[in-house]
Amino acid sequence: MYTRELADEAANYLSIVQGIRRELHQIPEFGLHLPKTRERILASIEGLGEIHLSDKLSSIVLHIKGAQPGPTVLLRADMDALAVREDTGLEYASTNGYMHACGHDLHMAIGIGAAHLLATHKDRLKGDVLVWFQPGEEGHGGADIMLEEGMHMITGSKPIAAYGIHVTSAWQPPRTFGGKSGALMASASDMIVTFKGRGGHGSSPWMAKDPISAMNEAISGLQTKINKSINVFDPVVINVGWIKAGDDHTTNVIPETASFGATVRTFSPGMLEELRGHVTTYLAGIAQSFGVEVELEFGKYATEVVMNDPAATELVRKVVKGVWGEDRWMEWPHPIAGAEDFGSVVREIPGAFIFLGASPEGVAWQETAPNHSNRAVFDDSVIPDGSALLAGLAFEVLDAAASA
Ligand SMILES: [Zn+2]
């Protein structure tokens, strides 16, 4: 299997990719504009292919042309950091108030490594590869902007497959690849609910229209309402993250408004719309019974469910097991409720998102600080395997298309 050769080759470059990753780790940037990060990546992929940049965000698309004509494969690495103050004590820890707490620094290094493997062997590449370096994954809609800009259509034809890797410090055993067909990650969005009543004196609530009571009823009944309306085998998560009402200097005033905000997670296409319908009806009923008004604001931005294509996922399983052995694959029994804008990519292009265990050696992986924690530590010695898998998948897909 060709990927095995790539894995051996990539292993030789461990210290180089680790060095790049640690440099990126020290310059974390937030959101869609990541000038230093972009500059550092560009320096590492010079001469490997055609570069496409955007003004709207600090994306990079590297177009590697194979020696033989054929279809296109898309590989994606995200680039942005989180607004988290790092507390890992690592010698290369970030000091600028942001942190690569989700391991996107490893993803960039994986992408750079894959690009080198592909460019080195482009004589054997039966088609084109687009390597996407994508900013703004953490809730900024970076993938959607790149799709709107047509960054997946650079070769003139839509890619036939798309792959991306996400490292995790705590969700699966170190060095294992993992995933599943179908829904892998949730659609995430949010909602803000405001009850508007009529303020009054706390001694005489019957003379006012108390919005706090309506809010209280709404929050406590929401889970029951969901349970009675939605099929348990197509689950949803609504979790209230904040509530706001009244003034903490006084207890004898009935305020005019009370509001709360919740995150909303769903796992199948269409479920978010269905859920919004149930929630709207339910809240209107509560408001009516308390004689108050309710305003419901659903977040404009909802990520797509990361829906792994069965054939694309099966290829990943086959390659991982064939190259690294059965015990290096972890089949996920169910989706996770986290979200990823790679969902937008696999809505357009059949593909698969793959997890890669990167908990540090010598610690129990279940007990390590998870992604997004200020103490999350990732083992960057997994980078070469990640690079080999992404590059290997591109070769495999294009080989299969050529012989089909
Ligand atoms: Zn992430």
Coordinates of C-alpha atoms and ligand atoms in Angstrom, one line a residue:
M1 CA 0.0 0.0 0.0
Y2 CA 1.3 3.4 -1.1
T3 CA 0.4 5.1 2.1
R4 CA 2.9 2.9 4.0
E5 CA 5.8 4.4 2.0
L6 CA 4.4 7.8 2.7
A7 CA 4.3 7.1 6.4
D8 CA 7.9 5.9 6.5
E9 CA 9.0 9.0 4.5
A10 CA 7.0 11.4 6.7
A11 CA 8.5 9.9 9.8
N12 CA 11.9 11.3 8.7
Y13 CA 10.6 14.8 8.8
L14 CA 9.2 14.6 12.4
S15 CA 11.6 17.2 13.9
I16 CA 10.9 19.7 11.0
V17 CA 7.1 19.5 11.3
Q18 CA 7.3 19.6 15.1
G19 CA 9.4 22.7 14.8
I20 CA 6.8 24.4 12.5
R21 CA 4.0 23.4 14.7
R22 CA 5.7 24.8 17.8
E23 CA 6.4 28.1 16.0
L24 CA 2.7 28.3 15.0
H25 CA 1.8 27.5 18.6
Q26 CA 3.6 30.6 19.7
I27 CA 1.8 33.0 17.3
P28 CA -1.9 32.0 17.8
E29 CA -4.4 34.3 16.0
F30 CA -8.1 34.5 16.4
G31 CA -11.0 34.6 13.8
L32 CA -10.7 35.1 10.1
H33 CA -7.6 37.3 9.9
L34 CA -4.4 35.5 10.8
P35 CA -1.6 37.3 9.0
K36 CA 1.3 35.9 10.9
T37 CA 0.0 32.4 10.7
R38 CA -0.6 32.7 6.9
E39 CA 2.9 34.1 6.4
R40 CA 4.4 31.2 8.4
I41 CA 2.5 28.6 6.3
L42 CA 3.4 30.3 3.0
A43 CA 7.1 30.0 3.9
S44 CA 6.7 26.3 4.4
I45 CA 4.9 25.5 1.2
E46 CA 6.9 27.6 -1.2
G47 CA 7.3 26.1 -4.6
L48 CA 5.0 23.1 -4.0
G49 CA 2.3 24.4 -6.3
E50 CA 0.0 27.3 -7.2
I51 CA -1.1 29.5 -4.4
H52 CA -4.5 31.1 -4.1
L53 CA -5.1 33.8 -1.5
S54 CA -8.2 35.8 -0.5
D55 CA -8.7 39.3 0.8
K56 CA -11.7 38.4 2.9
L57 CA -9.9 36.1 5.2
S58 CA -6.3 34.7 5.6
S59 CA -7.0 31.5 3.7
I60 CA -4.5 29.7 1.6
V61 CA -5.3 27.2 -1.1
L62 CA -2.3 25.3 -2.4
H63 CA -3.1 23.6 -5.8
I64 CA -0.8 20.7 -6.5
K65 CA -1.1 19.4 -10.0
G66 CA -0.4 15.7 -10.6
A67 CA 1.7 14.6 -13.6
Q68 CA -1.4 12.8 -15.0
P69 CA -4.7 14.6 -15.6
G70 CA -7.6 13.5 -13.4
P71 CA -10.2 14.6 -10.9
T72 CA -9.5 16.8 -7.8
V73 CA -9.3 15.9 -4.1
L74 CA -9.6 18.5 -1.3
L75 CA -7.7 18.2 1.9
R76 CA -8.4 20.7 4.7
A77 CA -6.5 22.1 7.7
D78 CA -7.9 24.8 9.9
M79 CA -5.8 27.6 11.2
D80 CA -7.4 29.6 14.0
A81 CA -6.8 29.7 17.8
L82 CA -9.1 30.3 20.7
A83 CA -9.4 33.3 23.1
V84 CA -8.0 31.2 25.9
R85 CA -5.1 32.1 28.2
E86 CA -2.6 29.2 28.0
D87 CA -1.7 27.5 31.2
T88 CA 0.3 24.5 30.1
G89 CA 3.8 25.4 31.3
L90 CA 5.2 24.3 27.9
E91 CA 8.4 26.0 26.9
Y92 CA 6.8 27.0 23.6
A93 CA 3.5 28.1 25.3
S94 CA 1.6 31.1 23.9
T95 CA 1.9 34.4 25.7
N96 CA -0.3 36.6 23.6
G97 CA -3.7 35.8 25.3
Y98 CA -4.8 33.4 22.6
M99 CA -4.1 29.7 22.5
H100 CA -4.1 26.8 20.0
A101 CA -6.2 24.9 22.5
C102 CA -8.0 22.9 19.8
G103 CA -4.8 21.7 18.1
H104 CA -5.3 23.6 14.9
D105 CA -1.5 24.2 15.0
L106 CA -1.0 20.5 14.5
H107 CA -3.6 20.5 11.7
M108 CA -1.6 23.1 9.8
A109 CA 1.6 21.1 10.3
I110 CA -0.2 18.0 9.1
G111 CA -1.4 19.9 6.0
I112 CA 2.1 21.2 5.3
G113 CA 3.5 17.7 5.6
A114 CA 0.9 16.2 3.3
A115 CA 1.6 18.9 0.8
H116 CA 5.2 18.0 0.7
L117 CA 4.5 14.3 0.3
L118 CA 2.1 15.0 -2.6
A119 CA 4.4 17.5 -4.3
T120 CA 7.4 15.1 -4.0
H121 CA 5.5 12.3 -5.7
K122 CA 3.4 14.3 -8.1
D123 CA 4.8 12.2 -10.9
R124 CA 2.5 9.4 -9.5
L125 CA -0.5 11.7 -8.8
K126 CA -3.4 11.0 -11.2
G127 CA -5.2 14.3 -10.8
D128 CA -5.1 17.5 -8.7
V129 CA -5.1 18.1 -5.0
L130 CA -6.3 21.3 -3.3
V131 CA -4.8 21.8 0.2
W132 CA -7.0 24.2 2.1
F133 CA -5.6 26.2 5.0
Q134 CA -8.8 27.6 6.5
P135 CA -9.1 30.4 9.1
G136 CA -12.2 31.0 11.3
E137 CA -13.3 27.5 12.2
E138 CA -14.2 28.3 15.7
G139 CA -17.6 29.8 15.0
H140 CA -16.6 32.4 12.4
G141 CA -17.8 30.5 9.3
G142 CA -14.5 30.3 7.6
A143 CA -15.3 27.2 5.5
D144 CA -18.6 28.8 4.3
I145 CA -16.7 31.9 3.1
M146 CA -14.1 29.8 1.2
L147 CA -17.0 27.8 -0.4
E148 CA -18.8 31.1 -1.4
E149 CA -15.5 32.3 -2.9
G150 CA -15.4 29.1 -5.0
M151 CA -12.1 28.0 -3.4
H152 CA -13.1 24.4 -4.0
M153 CA -13.6 25.0 -7.7
I154 CA -10.1 26.2 -8.6
T155 CA -9.4 23.3 -11.0
G156 CA -12.7 23.9 -12.8
S157 CA -14.3 20.8 -11.5
K158 CA -15.8 20.0 -8.1
P159 CA -13.5 17.7 -6.0
I160 CA -14.6 14.1 -5.8
A161 CA -13.6 13.7 -2.2
A162 CA -12.7 15.9 0.8
Y163 CA -10.8 14.9 3.9
G164 CA -9.8 16.6 7.1
I165 CA -8.2 15.6 10.4
H166 CA -8.9 16.8 13.9
V167 CA -6.5 16.0 16.8
T168 CA -7.9 15.3 20.2
S169 CA -6.1 15.3 23.6
A170 CA -8.8 13.3 25.5
W171 CA -11.4 11.7 23.3
Q172 CA -9.6 8.6 22.0
P173 CA -6.4 6.6 22.7
P174 CA -3.1 8.2 21.6
R175 CA -2.1 7.7 18.0
T176 CA -5.4 6.1 17.0
F177 CA -7.4 7.4 14.1
G178 CA -11.2 7.4 14.5
G179 CA -14.5 8.2 13.1
K180 CA -17.8 6.8 11.8
S181 CA -20.1 6.9 8.7
G182 CA -23.0 9.3 8.8
A183 CA -23.4 12.0 11.4
L184 CA -20.0 12.5 13.2
M185 CA -20.5 15.9 14.7
A186 CA -23.5 18.1 15.5
S187 CA -25.0 21.1 13.9
A188 CA -24.6 23.9 16.5
S189 CA -26.6 27.1 16.8
D190 CA -28.1 29.1 19.5
M191 CA -31.2 30.9 20.6
I192 CA -32.0 33.9 22.8
V193 CA -35.4 34.1 24.5
T194 CA -36.8 37.3 26.0
F195 CA -40.1 37.5 28.0
K196 CA -41.6 41.0 28.2
G197 CA -44.1 41.6 31.0
R198 CA -45.1 44.6 33.0
G199 CA -43.0 45.7 35.9
G200 CA -44.4 46.3 39.4
H201 CA -44.0 46.1 43.1
G202 CA -42.6 42.8 44.4
S203 CA -45.2 42.8 47.2
S204 CA -48.1 42.5 44.8
P205 CA -47.1 40.2 41.8
W206 CA -50.8 39.8 40.8
M207 CA -50.8 43.5 39.8
A208 CA -47.9 43.1 37.4
K209 CA -47.0 40.7 34.6
D210 CA -43.9 38.9 35.9
P211 CA -41.5 37.8 33.2
I212 CA -39.3 35.8 35.6
S213 CA -41.9 33.3 36.3
A214 CA -42.6 32.7 32.6
M215 CA -38.9 32.3 32.0
N216 CA -38.5 29.9 34.9
E217 CA -41.4 27.8 33.6
A218 CA -40.0 27.8 30.1
I219 CA -36.5 26.7 31.1
S220 CA -37.7 23.9 33.4
G221 CA -40.3 22.6 30.9
L222 CA -38.2 22.8 27.8
Q223 CA -36.5 19.4 28.2
T224 CA -39.9 17.7 28.8
K225 CA -41.4 19.4 25.8
I226 CA -38.5 18.2 23.6
N227 CA -38.9 14.7 25.0
K228 CA -42.6 14.7 24.0
S229 CA -42.0 16.1 20.5
I230 CA -38.8 14.7 19.1
N231 CA -37.8 11.1 18.3
V232 CA -35.3 10.0 20.9
F233 CA -33.3 8.3 18.2
D234 CA -32.7 11.7 16.5
P235 CA -31.6 13.6 19.6
V236 CA -31.2 17.2 20.2
V237 CA -29.4 19.1 22.9
I238 CA -30.6 22.5 24.3
N239 CA -28.5 23.8 27.1
V240 CA -29.2 27.2 28.8
G241 CA -25.9 29.0 29.2
W242 CA -27.1 32.3 30.8
I243 CA -30.1 33.9 32.3
K244 CA -30.7 37.6 33.0
A245 CA -33.5 39.3 34.9
G246 CA -33.9 42.0 37.6
D247 CA -31.3 43.9 39.5
D248 CA -29.1 42.3 42.1
H249 CA -29.4 45.3 44.4
T250 CA -33.1 44.8 45.0
T251 CA -35.6 42.1 45.8
N252 CA -38.9 44.0 45.8
V253 CA -39.1 44.9 42.2
I254 CA -40.7 42.9 39.4
P255 CA -38.7 43.7 36.3
E256 CA -40.1 44.3 32.8
T257 CA -38.0 41.7 31.0
A258 CA -36.3 38.3 31.6
S259 CA -34.2 36.5 29.1
F260 CA -32.0 33.5 28.6
G261 CA -29.6 32.1 26.0
A262 CA -29.1 28.5 25.0
T263 CA -26.9 26.5 22.7
V264 CA -28.7 24.1 20.4
R265 CA -27.3 20.9 18.9
T266 CA -28.9 18.6 16.3
F267 CA -27.6 15.6 14.4
S268 CA -29.6 15.2 11.2
P269 CA -30.5 17.5 8.3
G270 CA -33.8 19.3 8.9
M271 CA -33.9 18.6 12.6
L272 CA -32.9 22.2 13.5
E273 CA -35.9 23.5 11.6
E274 CA -38.2 21.0 13.2
L275 CA -36.9 21.9 16.7
R276 CA -37.4 25.6 16.1
G277 CA -41.0 24.9 15.3
H278 CA -41.6 23.0 18.5
V279 CA -39.7 25.6 20.6
T280 CA -41.7 28.5 19.1
T281 CA -45.0 26.9 19.8
Y282 CA -44.0 25.9 23.3
L283 CA -42.8 29.4 24.3
A284 CA -45.8 31.1 22.8
G285 CA -48.0 28.9 25.0
I286 CA -46.1 29.7 28.2
A287 CA -46.1 33.4 27.4
Q288 CA -49.8 33.4 26.8
S289 CA -50.6 31.6 30.1
F290 CA -48.6 34.2 32.0
G291 CA -49.9 37.1 30.1
V292 CA -46.5 38.2 28.9
E293 CA -44.9 38.5 25.4
V294 CA -42.1 36.4 24.2
E295 CA -39.4 37.2 21.6
L296 CA -37.4 34.4 20.2
E297 CA -34.2 35.0 18.3
F298 CA -32.5 32.1 16.6
G299 CA -28.8 32.5 15.8
K300 CA -28.3 33.3 12.2
Y301 CA -25.3 31.0 11.9
A302 CA -25.8 27.3 12.3
T303 CA -23.0 24.9 11.4
E304 CA -24.0 21.9 9.3
V305 CA -23.9 18.4 10.7
V306 CA -20.6 16.8 9.8
M307 CA -22.0 14.0 7.7
N308 CA -19.3 11.5 6.8
D309 CA -19.8 9.8 3.4
P310 CA -20.0 6.0 3.9
A311 CA -17.6 5.1 1.0
A312 CA -15.1 7.9 2.0
T313 CA -15.2 6.6 5.6
E314 CA -14.7 3.0 4.5
L315 CA -11.6 4.1 2.6
V316 CA -10.2 5.7 5.7
R317 CA -10.8 2.5 7.7
K318 CA -9.1 0.4 5.1
V319 CA -6.1 2.6 4.8
V320 CA -5.6 3.1 8.5
K321 CA -6.0 -0.7 9.3
G322 CA -3.9 -1.7 6.3
V323 CA -1.0 0.7 7.1
W324 CA -0.9 1.0 10.8
G325 CA -2.9 -2.1 12.0
E326 CA -6.4 -2.9 13.3
D327 CA -5.8 -1.4 16.7
R328 CA -5.0 2.0 15.3
W329 CA -8.6 2.5 14.2
M330 CA -11.3 3.5 16.7
E331 CA -14.9 3.2 15.4
W332 CA -17.0 5.9 17.1
P333 CA -20.2 4.3 18.4
H334 CA -22.2 7.6 18.1
P335 CA -21.6 11.2 17.0
I336 CA -20.2 13.8 19.3
A337 CA -22.1 17.0 20.2
G338 CA -19.2 19.3 19.3
A339 CA -19.5 21.1 15.9
E340 CA -17.2 21.8 13.0
D341 CA -17.6 23.9 9.9
F342 CA -16.1 21.0 7.8
G343 CA -19.8 20.0 7.8
S344 CA -20.3 22.7 5.1
V345 CA -17.5 21.1 3.0
V346 CA -18.9 17.6 3.2
R347 CA -22.4 19.0 2.3
E348 CA -20.8 20.0 -1.0
I349 CA -18.3 17.2 -1.5
P350 CA -18.5 13.6 -0.3
G351 CA -15.8 13.1 2.3
A352 CA -14.9 12.2 5.8
F353 CA -13.6 13.9 8.9
I354 CA -11.2 11.9 11.0
F355 CA -10.1 12.2 14.6
L356 CA -6.5 11.5 15.6
G357 CA -5.6 10.8 19.2
A358 CA -2.8 13.1 20.4
S359 CA -2.8 12.9 24.2
P360 CA 0.7 13.2 25.6
E361 CA 2.5 10.0 26.3
G362 CA 2.5 8.6 29.8
V363 CA -0.8 10.0 30.9
A364 CA -4.3 8.4 31.0
W365 CA -5.9 9.9 27.9
Q366 CA -9.4 9.9 29.4
E367 CA -8.2 12.1 32.2
T368 CA -6.2 14.6 30.2
A369 CA -7.3 18.2 29.7
P370 CA -9.7 18.1 26.7
N371 CA -9.6 20.3 23.5
H372 CA -10.4 23.9 24.3
S373 CA -9.0 23.7 27.9
N374 CA -6.3 26.2 28.9
R375 CA -4.3 23.1 30.0
A376 CA -4.8 21.0 26.8
V377 CA -1.5 19.5 25.7
F378 CA -1.1 17.7 22.3
D379 CA 1.6 15.2 21.3
D380 CA 2.9 16.6 18.1
S381 CA 4.8 13.4 17.2
V382 CA 1.5 12.3 15.6
I383 CA 1.9 14.9 12.8
P384 CA 3.7 12.6 10.3
D385 CA 1.1 9.9 10.5
G386 CA -1.6 12.5 9.9
S387 CA 0.3 13.9 6.9
A388 CA 0.8 10.4 5.5
L389 CA -2.9 9.6 5.9
L390 CA -4.2 12.7 4.2
A391 CA -1.7 12.4 1.3
G392 CA -2.3 8.7 1.1
L393 CA -6.1 9.2 0.8
A394 CA -5.6 11.6 -2.0
F395 CA -3.4 9.1 -3.9
E396 CA -5.9 6.3 -3.2
V397 CA -8.9 8.2 -4.4
L398 CA -7.2 9.4 -7.6
D399 CA -5.8 5.9 -8.3
A400 CA -9.3 4.4 -7.9
A401 CA -10.8 7.1 -10.2
A402 CA -8.2 6.5 -12.8
S403 CA -8.8 2.8 -12.9
A404 CA -12.5 3.0 -12.7
Ligands
ZN1 ZN -11.0 22.4 16.5

